[in-house]
Amino acid sequence: MEEPAASREYDSAYFDQLYRTHASTVFTHLLQRRVSWSDAQDLTAEVFAITWRRRATIQPHPEAGMLPWLLATANYVIADRHRMAARSRRALGRLALPVPVPDIAEDIADQAHDVARLERLAELLATLTTAEQEVIQYCTLRGLAPSVVAETTGEPVGTVRSRLSRALTKIRTAYATQGRSGVGE
Amino acid sequence: MNTFEEEFGNLPDQQLPAATQDLHLAYLHSLAEQEGAPGTGVGTGAGRRRRKRRWLFVAGAVAVLVGGGAAGAAAAGFFRVTDTSTGFCYSADSLGAVRVEYATADGNAAENGLDVCAVYWRSGAFREGVPADPDAVPTGQGHPVPPLTACALETGQVGVFPGDAAVCGRLGLGEYPDH
């Protein structure tokens, strides 16, 4: 699904489409960082809630759209995950809605999809520093250019590039070691 | 043998269950309804922030009044940290300043307060001499971090203020850790 066109009219319809376009990406980003399945669901809601509250000051990137902002916000909630997840859980609990009863079989089938590879990826990322994990997620896993990341985080682009280079060297080595040792297989 | 990029570069996203997506969307709609902003209300977020600042300012004024009396000052000196579940990062050395509540993964917000609050300064979310936005997301890096001091608030939580060790006494607060 396409991201909605940038607009100053950030109404509910815009956010519906933004959520439908990127919610799974944000959810996966959180899972890659070893956030538990249930916390990742709550934190995904919190990322979009923060985005809604901050909509007056957010400028979508001219090429990458809202994705860099959403991933940066996800990184922020990861750092403060316990408070954020609790806040989201309280807010969701206050909604006067029928409690969703998921189709358990469907849920398990969904979760099983590529979970083993996701867990191996999370293991590899965990061998890096937080900043290195973030740059791998931005650039290697999401295809964002270092210049876009630099604009999002406020860092010099050279810093992002050198961090990416260092992180890639480390994670490739960890990947090769994992393959040789059979970890995660 | 595959490379790291070949194996993980195109890993498909995990899908949120449909019921969870519906709940999240209802949550987002409720935020819009709370603001009474069916259209956009780009200004409504600012209104909410103004209200928060005003409330914090009133709280600060009360604290100054309490701290101004001799009895109040004596009582303030006995504040101790008794609640480590959350703490507050203050954007200036004033009880009326914009502040952000935080918690830490190990549940000891008091002990980690200086590290947590330094993130807000380093990111530029808090800046000396610039009014802080309570909804600021600390995603940047490279901004200066002033000396930070942890104090015991009247509520029993820790409050981290910019300033040297004298800031707690100046605000009528207890020291943390206490001596």
mmCIF file of C-alpha atoms in Angstrom:
data_model
loop_
_atom_site.group_PDB
_atom_site.id
_atom_site.type_symbol
_atom_site.label_atom_id
_atom_site.label_comp_id
_atom_site.label_asym_id
_atom_site.label_seq_id
_atom_site.Cartn_x
_atom_site.Cartn_y
_atom_site.Cartn_z
ATOM 1 C CA MET A 1 0.000 0.000 0.000
ATOM 2 C CA GLU A 2 1.267 3.445 -0.912
ATOM 3 C CA GLU A 3 2.040 6.013 1.747
ATOM 4 C CA PRO A 4 -0.483 8.872 1.640
ATOM 5 C CA ALA A 5 0.694 12.025 -0.068
ATOM 6 C CA ALA A 6 2.335 14.564 2.225
ATOM 7 C CA SER A 7 -0.150 17.127 3.356
ATOM 8 C CA ARG A 8 -0.659 19.734 5.991
ATOM 9 C CA GLU A 9 -4.084 18.216 6.475
ATOM 10 C CA TYR A 10 -2.993 15.348 8.694
ATOM 11 C CA ASP A 11 -6.482 14.081 9.427
ATOM 12 C CA SER A 12 -7.717 10.683 10.519
ATOM 13 C CA ALA A 13 -7.916 9.402 6.965
ATOM 14 C CA TYR A 14 -4.257 10.289 6.405
ATOM 15 C CA PHE A 15 -3.254 8.438 9.557
ATOM 16 C CA ASP A 16 -5.384 5.424 8.688
ATOM 17 C CA GLN A 17 -3.494 5.053 5.444
ATOM 18 C CA LEU A 18 -0.159 5.804 7.070
ATOM 19 C CA TYR A 19 -0.844 3.120 9.673
ATOM 20 C CA ARG A 20 -1.937 0.559 7.089
ATOM 21 C CA THR A 21 1.159 1.277 5.000
ATOM 22 C CA HIS A 22 3.799 1.123 7.726
ATOM 23 C CA ALA A 23 2.418 -0.648 10.831
ATOM 24 C CA SER A 24 3.918 -4.010 9.899
ATOM 25 C CA THR A 25 7.265 -2.377 9.117
ATOM 26 C CA VAL A 26 7.334 -0.713 12.527
ATOM 27 C CA PHE A 27 6.208 -3.943 14.196
ATOM 28 C CA THR A 28 8.980 -5.900 12.462
ATOM 29 C CA HIS A 29 11.553 -3.222 13.316
ATOM 30 C CA LEU A 30 10.675 -3.691 16.990
ATOM 31 C CA LEU A 31 10.826 -7.488 16.774
ATOM 32 C CA GLN A 32 14.259 -7.279 15.146
ATOM 33 C CA ARG A 33 15.430 -5.550 18.326
ATOM 34 C CA ARG A 34 14.244 -8.378 20.563
ATOM 35 C CA VAL A 35 11.140 -6.646 21.815
ATOM 36 C CA SER A 36 8.622 -9.310 22.867
ATOM 37 C CA TRP A 37 5.721 -10.053 20.552
ATOM 38 C CA SER A 38 3.094 -8.492 22.835
ATOM 39 C CA ASP A 39 5.205 -5.435 23.682
ATOM 40 C CA ALA A 40 5.957 -4.920 19.988
ATOM 41 C CA GLN A 41 2.222 -4.769 19.287
ATOM 42 C CA ASP A 42 1.654 -2.191 22.035
ATOM 43 C CA LEU A 43 4.694 -0.177 21.019
ATOM 44 C CA THR A 44 3.601 -0.092 17.389
ATOM 45 C CA ALA A 45 0.435 1.665 18.540
ATOM 46 C CA GLU A 46 2.538 4.051 20.607
ATOM 47 C CA VAL A 47 4.768 4.956 17.647
ATOM 48 C CA PHE A 48 1.728 6.048 15.663
ATOM 49 C CA ALA A 49 0.198 7.810 18.665
ATOM 50 C CA ILE A 50 3.405 9.847 19.095
ATOM 51 C CA THR A 51 3.358 10.594 15.390
ATOM 52 C CA TRP A 52 -0.221 11.814 15.643
ATOM 53 C CA ARG A 53 0.617 14.074 18.594
ATOM 54 C CA ARG A 54 3.656 15.462 16.794
ATOM 55 C CA ARG A 55 2.008 15.879 13.409
ATOM 56 C CA ALA A 56 2.189 19.672 13.494
ATOM 57 C CA THR A 57 5.987 19.630 13.424
ATOM 58 C CA ILE A 58 6.784 16.585 11.291
ATOM 59 C CA GLN A 59 8.025 17.094 7.783
ATOM 60 C CA PRO A 60 7.932 13.906 5.708
ATOM 61 C CA HIS A 61 11.203 13.347 3.878
ATOM 62 C CA PRO A 62 10.794 14.408 0.229
ATOM 63 C CA GLU A 63 12.005 11.015 -1.029
ATOM 64 C CA ALA A 64 11.575 8.583 1.840
ATOM 65 C CA GLY A 65 8.290 9.948 3.213
ATOM 66 C CA MET A 66 7.344 9.213 6.813
ATOM 67 C CA LEU A 67 9.291 5.963 7.160
ATOM 68 C CA PRO A 68 12.509 7.513 8.595
ATOM 69 C CA TRP A 69 10.488 9.387 11.218
ATOM 70 C CA LEU A 70 8.529 6.260 12.166
ATOM 71 C CA LEU A 71 11.683 4.157 12.531
ATOM 72 C CA ALA A 72 13.414 6.874 14.574
ATOM 73 C CA THR A 73 10.366 7.024 16.830
ATOM 74 C CA ALA A 74 10.427 3.235 17.116
ATOM 75 C CA ASN A 75 14.060 3.482 18.246
ATOM 76 C CA TYR A 76 12.984 6.023 20.826
ATOM 77 C CA VAL A 77 10.232 3.817 22.227
ATOM 78 C CA ILE A 78 12.614 0.828 22.310
ATOM 79 C CA ALA A 79 14.874 2.824 24.639
ATOM 80 C CA ASP A 80 11.920 3.525 26.916
ATOM 81 C CA ARG A 81 9.969 0.402 26.130
ATOM 82 C CA HIS A 82 8.535 -0.442 29.543
ATOM 83 C CA ARG A 83 6.965 2.942 30.160
ATOM 84 C CA MET A 84 5.789 3.259 26.570
ATOM 85 C CA ALA A 85 4.252 -0.215 26.436
ATOM 86 C CA ALA A 86 2.461 0.375 29.736
ATOM 87 C CA ARG A 87 1.143 3.714 28.479
ATOM 88 C CA SER A 88 -0.104 2.177 25.269
ATOM 89 C CA ARG A 89 -1.676 -0.751 27.120
ATOM 90 C CA ARG A 90 -3.544 1.616 29.441
ATOM 91 C CA ALA A 91 -4.777 3.685 26.514
ATOM 92 C CA LEU A 92 -5.906 0.662 24.533
ATOM 93 C CA GLY A 93 -7.600 -0.722 27.633
ATOM 94 C CA ARG A 94 -9.609 2.470 28.061
ATOM 95 C CA LEU A 95 -11.202 2.128 24.657
ATOM 96 C CA ALA A 96 -14.821 1.129 24.911
ATOM 97 C CA LEU A 97 -14.447 -1.567 22.297
ATOM 98 C CA PRO A 98 -15.181 -5.250 22.211
ATOM 99 C CA VAL A 99 -12.053 -7.132 23.192
ATOM 100 C CA PRO A 100 -10.623 -8.558 20.003
ATOM 101 C CA VAL A 101 -10.584 -12.316 19.961
ATOM 102 C CA PRO A 102 -7.931 -13.246 17.455
ATOM 103 C CA ASP A 103 -8.135 -16.381 15.417
ATOM 104 C CA ILE A 104 -5.452 -18.290 17.278
ATOM 105 C CA ALA A 105 -4.666 -20.659 14.459
ATOM 106 C CA GLU A 106 -4.303 -17.784 12.038
ATOM 107 C CA ASP A 107 -2.185 -15.918 14.550
ATOM 108 C CA ILE A 108 0.203 -18.804 15.063
ATOM 109 C CA ALA A 109 0.476 -19.333 11.333
ATOM 110 C CA ASP A 110 1.284 -15.657 10.856
ATOM 111 C CA GLN A 111 3.842 -15.655 13.617
ATOM 112 C CA ALA A 112 5.540 -18.775 12.360
ATOM 113 C CA HIS A 113 6.189 -17.132 9.021
ATOM 114 C CA ASP A 114 9.893 -16.559 8.832
ATOM 115 C CA VAL A 115 10.144 -16.308 12.605
ATOM 116 C CA ALA A 116 13.246 -18.472 12.678
ATOM 117 C CA ARG A 117 15.045 -16.120 10.312
ATOM 118 C CA LEU A 118 13.806 -13.117 12.237
ATOM 119 C CA GLU A 119 15.198 -14.571 15.450
ATOM 120 C CA ARG A 120 18.563 -15.207 13.809
ATOM 121 C CA LEU A 121 18.611 -11.642 12.547
ATOM 122 C CA ALA A 122 17.773 -10.350 16.034
ATOM 123 C CA GLU A 123 20.622 -12.442 17.453
ATOM 124 C CA LEU A 124 23.048 -10.956 14.950
ATOM 125 C CA LEU A 125 21.876 -7.398 15.569
ATOM 126 C CA ALA A 126 22.278 -7.920 19.296
ATOM 127 C CA THR A 127 26.021 -8.359 18.775
ATOM 128 C CA LEU A 128 26.214 -4.672 17.738
ATOM 129 C CA THR A 129 25.914 -1.461 19.704
ATOM 130 C CA THR A 130 22.524 0.237 19.699
ATOM 131 C CA ALA A 131 23.647 2.887 17.216
ATOM 132 C CA GLU A 132 25.069 0.188 14.917
ATOM 133 C CA GLN A 133 21.859 -1.830 15.107
ATOM 134 C CA GLU A 134 19.879 1.256 14.159
ATOM 135 C CA VAL A 135 22.017 2.082 11.146
ATOM 136 C CA ILE A 136 21.822 -1.498 9.858
ATOM 137 C CA GLN A 137 18.052 -1.391 10.232
ATOM 138 C CA TYR A 138 17.754 1.960 8.488
ATOM 139 C CA CYS A 139 20.126 1.360 5.610
ATOM 140 C CA THR A 140 20.650 -2.357 5.030
ATOM 141 C CA LEU A 141 17.257 -3.700 6.042
ATOM 142 C CA ARG A 142 15.078 -0.759 4.942
ATOM 143 C CA GLY A 143 17.146 0.612 2.115
ATOM 144 C CA LEU A 144 17.296 4.189 3.365
ATOM 145 C CA ALA A 145 20.251 6.229 2.154
ATOM 146 C CA PRO A 146 22.772 7.407 4.779
ATOM 147 C CA SER A 147 21.914 10.991 3.802
ATOM 148 C CA VAL A 148 18.256 10.382 4.717
ATOM 149 C CA VAL A 149 19.286 8.837 8.042
ATOM 150 C CA ALA A 150 21.566 11.802 8.722
ATOM 151 C CA GLU A 151 18.729 14.234 8.076
ATOM 152 C CA THR A 152 16.462 12.263 10.392
ATOM 153 C CA THR A 153 18.873 11.862 13.299
ATOM 154 C CA GLY A 154 20.610 15.217 12.962
ATOM 155 C CA GLU A 155 24.022 13.624 12.587
ATOM 156 C CA PRO A 156 26.656 14.401 9.935
ATOM 157 C CA VAL A 157 26.273 12.109 6.946
ATOM 158 C CA GLY A 158 29.931 11.075 7.241
ATOM 159 C CA THR A 159 29.255 9.801 10.753
ATOM 160 C CA VAL A 160 26.346 7.703 9.523
ATOM 161 C CA ARG A 161 28.391 6.302 6.624
ATOM 162 C CA SER A 162 31.346 5.336 8.811
ATOM 163 C CA ARG A 163 29.045 3.784 11.397
ATOM 164 C CA LEU A 164 27.296 1.796 8.672
ATOM 165 C CA SER A 165 30.617 0.575 7.311
ATOM 166 C CA ARG A 166 31.782 -0.487 10.766
ATOM 167 C CA ALA A 167 28.453 -2.128 11.595
ATOM 168 C CA LEU A 168 28.372 -4.044 8.309
ATOM 169 C CA THR A 169 31.883 -5.375 8.865
ATOM 170 C CA LYS A 170 30.930 -6.568 12.329
ATOM 171 C CA ILE A 171 27.616 -8.142 11.374
ATOM 172 C CA ARG A 172 29.043 -9.876 8.304
ATOM 173 C CA THR A 173 31.722 -11.405 10.516
ATOM 174 C CA ALA A 174 29.098 -12.456 13.066
ATOM 175 C CA TYR A 175 26.986 -13.913 10.253
ATOM 176 C CA ALA A 176 29.888 -15.932 8.885
ATOM 177 C CA THR A 177 30.701 -17.180 12.381
ATOM 178 C CA GLN A 178 27.072 -18.080 12.979
ATOM 179 C CA GLY A 179 27.006 -20.033 9.743
ATOM 180 C CA ARG A 180 30.142 -21.963 10.645
ATOM 181 C CA SER A 181 28.982 -22.730 14.189
ATOM 182 C CA GLY A 182 25.429 -23.496 13.146
ATOM 183 C CA VAL A 183 23.995 -21.140 15.724
ATOM 184 C CA GLY A 184 20.298 -20.668 15.278
ATOM 185 C CA GLU A 185 19.908 -23.617 12.942
ATOM 186 C CA MET B 1 26.978 -19.424 1.068
ATOM 187 C CA ASN B 2 24.716 -16.408 1.233
ATOM 188 C CA THR B 3 25.858 -13.045 2.452
ATOM 189 C CA PHE B 4 24.170 -11.275 5.352
ATOM 190 C CA GLU B 5 22.496 -8.881 2.948
ATOM 191 C CA GLU B 6 21.227 -11.690 0.696
ATOM 192 C CA GLU B 7 19.713 -13.587 3.594
ATOM 193 C CA PHE B 8 18.160 -10.724 5.514
ATOM 194 C CA GLY B 9 17.911 -7.805 3.108
ATOM 195 C CA ASN B 10 14.499 -8.850 1.819
ATOM 196 C CA LEU B 11 13.065 -10.540 4.860
ATOM 197 C CA PRO B 12 9.282 -10.033 4.711
ATOM 198 C CA ASP B 13 7.634 -8.004 7.437
ATOM 199 C CA GLN B 14 5.697 -9.730 10.171
ATOM 200 C CA GLN B 15 2.021 -8.898 9.894
ATOM 201 C CA LEU B 16 0.044 -7.573 12.830
ATOM 202 C CA PRO B 17 -3.115 -9.606 13.468
ATOM 203 C CA ALA B 18 -6.169 -7.953 11.916
ATOM 204 C CA ALA B 19 -7.877 -7.547 15.299
ATOM 205 C CA THR B 20 -4.815 -5.751 16.643
ATOM 206 C CA GLN B 21 -4.776 -3.425 13.644
ATOM 207 C CA ASP B 22 -8.437 -2.588 14.239
ATOM 208 C CA LEU B 23 -7.720 -1.826 17.880
ATOM 209 C CA HIS B 24 -4.769 0.395 16.985
ATOM 210 C CA LEU B 25 -6.818 2.316 14.447
ATOM 211 C CA ALA B 26 -9.574 2.810 17.027
ATOM 212 C CA TYR B 27 -6.900 4.158 19.393
ATOM 213 C CA LEU B 28 -5.709 6.644 16.774
ATOM 214 C CA HIS B 29 -9.280 7.725 16.089
ATOM 215 C CA SER B 30 -9.846 8.223 19.811
ATOM 216 C CA LEU B 31 -6.856 10.563 19.948
ATOM 217 C CA ALA B 32 -8.391 12.663 17.197
ATOM 218 C CA GLU B 33 -11.766 12.677 18.951
ATOM 219 C CA GLN B 34 -10.208 13.708 22.272
ATOM 220 C CA GLU B 35 -8.823 16.746 20.539
ATOM 221 C CA GLY B 36 -12.129 17.459 18.857
ATOM 222 C CA ALA B 37 -10.235 17.673 15.621
ATOM 223 C CA PRO B 38 -12.039 15.701 12.962
ATOM 224 C CA GLY B 39 -10.280 17.743 10.278
ATOM 225 C CA THR B 40 -6.710 18.353 11.280
ATOM 226 C CA GLY B 41 -6.196 20.607 14.221
ATOM 227 C CA VAL B 42 -2.554 21.223 13.540
ATOM 228 C CA GLY B 43 -2.871 23.799 16.276
ATOM 229 C CA THR B 44 -4.579 21.553 18.802
ATOM 230 C CA GLY B 45 -1.389 19.771 19.769
ATOM 231 C CA ALA B 46 0.153 23.105 20.579
ATOM 232 C CA GLY B 47 -2.886 23.962 22.676
ATOM 233 C CA ARG B 48 -2.449 20.800 24.668
ATOM 234 C CA ARG B 49 1.217 21.634 25.211
ATOM 235 C CA ARG B 50 0.314 25.113 26.363
ATOM 236 C CA ARG B 51 -2.075 23.658 28.905
ATOM 237 C CA LYS B 52 0.607 21.306 30.163
ATOM 238 C CA ARG B 53 3.079 24.134 30.546
ATOM 239 C CA ARG B 54 0.549 26.194 32.450
ATOM 240 C CA TRP B 55 -0.149 23.334 34.835
ATOM 241 C CA LEU B 56 3.544 22.822 35.387
ATOM 242 C CA PHE B 57 4.010 26.519 35.988
ATOM 243 C CA VAL B 58 1.313 26.461 38.689
ATOM 244 C CA ALA B 59 2.990 23.463 40.274
ATOM 245 C CA GLY B 60 6.254 25.360 40.315
ATOM 246 C CA ALA B 61 4.643 28.384 41.891
ATOM 247 C CA VAL B 62 3.220 26.252 44.685
ATOM 248 C CA ALA B 63 6.630 24.740 45.289
ATOM 249 C CA VAL B 64 8.214 28.180 45.502
ATOM 250 C CA LEU B 65 5.604 29.270 48.021
ATOM 251 C CA VAL B 66 6.211 26.188 50.124
ATOM 252 C CA GLY B 67 9.951 26.519 49.828
ATOM 253 C CA GLY B 68 9.827 30.228 50.700
ATOM 254 C CA GLY B 69 8.830 29.679 54.308
ATOM 255 C CA ALA B 70 11.298 28.555 56.942
ATOM 256 C CA ALA B 71 9.191 25.556 57.901
ATOM 257 C CA GLY B 72 8.705 24.628 54.257
ATOM 258 C CA ALA B 73 12.408 24.802 53.551
ATOM 259 C CA ALA B 74 13.213 22.638 56.521
ATOM 260 C CA ALA B 75 10.643 20.058 55.428
ATOM 261 C CA ALA B 76 11.945 20.095 51.862
ATOM 262 C CA GLY B 77 15.407 19.171 53.050
ATOM 263 C CA PHE B 78 14.029 15.890 54.331
ATOM 264 C CA PHE B 79 12.675 14.723 50.988
ATOM 265 C CA ARG B 80 13.937 11.227 50.232
ATOM 266 C CA VAL B 81 13.593 9.063 47.130
ATOM 267 C CA THR B 82 11.049 6.391 47.985
ATOM 268 C CA ASP B 83 9.527 5.704 44.557
ATOM 269 C CA THR B 84 11.986 4.401 41.981
ATOM 270 C CA SER B 85 9.382 3.262 39.433
ATOM 271 C CA THR B 86 9.626 6.508 37.461
ATOM 272 C CA GLY B 87 11.554 9.760 37.560
ATOM 273 C CA PHE B 88 11.484 13.145 35.840
ATOM 274 C CA CYS B 89 13.928 14.925 33.544
ATOM 275 C CA TYR B 90 13.615 18.707 33.910
ATOM 276 C CA SER B 91 14.475 20.989 31.014
ATOM 277 C CA ALA B 92 15.684 23.811 33.294
ATOM 278 C CA ASP B 93 16.707 24.289 36.916
ATOM 279 C CA SER B 94 13.185 25.133 38.003
ATOM 280 C CA LEU B 95 10.297 23.087 39.331
ATOM 281 C CA GLY B 96 8.089 24.924 36.860
ATOM 282 C CA ALA B 97 10.140 23.856 33.856
ATOM 283 C CA VAL B 98 8.829 21.447 31.257
ATOM 284 C CA ARG B 99 9.626 17.942 32.383
ATOM 285 C CA VAL B 100 9.404 14.438 30.976
ATOM 286 C CA GLU B 101 8.551 11.369 33.014
ATOM 287 C CA TYR B 102 10.646 8.278 32.331
ATOM 288 C CA ALA B 103 11.116 4.712 33.481
ATOM 289 C CA THR B 104 14.005 2.331 32.957
ATOM 290 C CA ALA B 105 14.185 -1.307 32.019
ATOM 291 C CA ASP B 106 15.632 -2.384 35.379
ATOM 292 C CA GLY B 107 12.862 -0.614 37.299
ATOM 293 C CA ASN B 108 15.289 1.674 39.110
ATOM 294 C CA ALA B 109 14.571 5.062 37.615
ATOM 295 C CA ALA B 110 16.411 6.879 40.382
ATOM 296 C CA GLU B 111 19.787 5.239 39.888
ATOM 297 C CA ASN B 112 19.764 5.665 36.101
ATOM 298 C CA GLY B 113 18.291 9.163 36.011
ATOM 299 C CA LEU B 114 21.463 10.994 35.012
ATOM 300 C CA ASP B 115 22.063 8.667 32.053
ATOM 301 C CA VAL B 116 18.443 8.763 30.893
ATOM 302 C CA CYS B 117 18.111 12.533 31.129
ATOM 303 C CA ALA B 118 21.434 13.097 29.371
ATOM 304 C CA VAL B 119 19.774 11.523 26.311
ATOM 305 C CA TYR B 120 17.244 14.374 26.197
ATOM 306 C CA TRP B 121 20.015 16.956 26.272
ATOM 307 C CA ARG B 122 22.314 15.139 23.875
ATOM 308 C CA SER B 123 19.480 14.786 21.366
ATOM 309 C CA GLY B 124 18.631 18.477 21.470
ATOM 310 C CA ALA B 125 15.131 17.795 22.869
ATOM 311 C CA PHE B 126 16.229 19.911 25.834
ATOM 312 C CA ARG B 127 18.446 22.931 25.213
ATOM 313 C CA GLU B 128 19.652 25.587 27.597
ATOM 314 C CA GLY B 129 17.792 28.836 27.109
ATOM 315 C CA VAL B 130 15.243 27.315 24.698
ATOM 316 C CA PRO B 131 11.699 26.431 25.838
ATOM 317 C CA ALA B 132 11.350 22.658 25.770
ATOM 318 C CA ASP B 133 8.579 20.751 24.067
ATOM 319 C CA PRO B 134 7.183 18.068 26.414
ATOM 320 C CA ASP B 135 6.391 15.865 23.420
ATOM 321 C CA ALA B 136 9.869 16.122 21.942
ATOM 322 C CA VAL B 137 11.277 12.822 20.742
ATOM 323 C CA PRO B 138 15.010 12.561 21.500
ATOM 324 C CA THR B 139 16.208 11.151 18.210
ATOM 325 C CA GLY B 140 19.194 13.399 17.489
ATOM 326 C CA GLN B 141 22.723 13.414 18.863
ATOM 327 C CA GLY B 142 25.636 15.757 19.297
ATOM 328 C CA HIS B 143 24.105 18.528 21.393
ATOM 329 C CA PRO B 144 25.838 19.689 24.579
ATOM 330 C CA VAL B 145 24.892 18.044 27.875
ATOM 331 C CA PRO B 146 25.101 20.408 30.853
ATOM 332 C CA PRO B 147 26.099 19.179 34.305
ATOM 333 C CA LEU B 148 23.097 17.264 35.650
ATOM 334 C CA THR B 149 22.113 16.692 39.255
ATOM 335 C CA ALA B 150 19.566 14.259 40.689
ATOM 336 C CA CYS B 151 17.336 15.520 43.494
ATOM 337 C CA ALA B 152 14.606 13.953 45.618
ATOM 338 C CA LEU B 153 11.212 15.469 44.775
ATOM 339 C CA GLU B 154 8.437 15.938 47.271
ATOM 340 C CA THR B 155 6.609 13.024 45.631
ATOM 341 C CA GLY B 156 9.460 10.673 46.540
ATOM 342 C CA GLN B 157 10.597 10.344 42.946
ATOM 343 C CA VAL B 158 13.885 11.515 41.540
ATOM 344 C CA GLY B 159 14.065 14.703 39.485
ATOM 345 C CA VAL B 160 17.114 15.408 37.334
ATOM 346 C CA PHE B 161 17.910 19.095 36.822
ATOM 347 C CA PRO B 162 20.585 20.916 34.853
ATOM 348 C CA GLY B 163 22.963 22.462 37.327
ATOM 349 C CA ASP B 164 25.624 21.683 39.887
ATOM 350 C CA ALA B 165 25.214 19.982 43.251
ATOM 351 C CA ALA B 166 23.728 23.130 44.782
ATOM 352 C CA VAL B 167 20.604 22.991 42.596
ATOM 353 C CA CYS B 168 18.707 20.627 44.931
ATOM 354 C CA GLY B 169 19.121 22.936 47.912
ATOM 355 C CA ARG B 170 18.280 25.983 45.819
ATOM 356 C CA LEU B 171 14.968 24.379 44.825
ATOM 357 C CA GLY B 172 14.223 23.208 48.363
ATOM 358 C CA LEU B 173 14.633 19.552 47.408
ATOM 359 C CA GLY B 174 16.465 16.670 49.005
ATOM 360 C CA GLU B 175 19.714 15.364 47.621
ATOM 361 C CA TYR B 176 19.937 12.057 45.796
ATOM 362 C CA PRO B 177 21.570 9.890 46.809
ATOM 363 C CA ASP B 178 21.029 11.311 50.294
ATOM 364 C CA HIS B 179 23.909 11.590 52.706
#
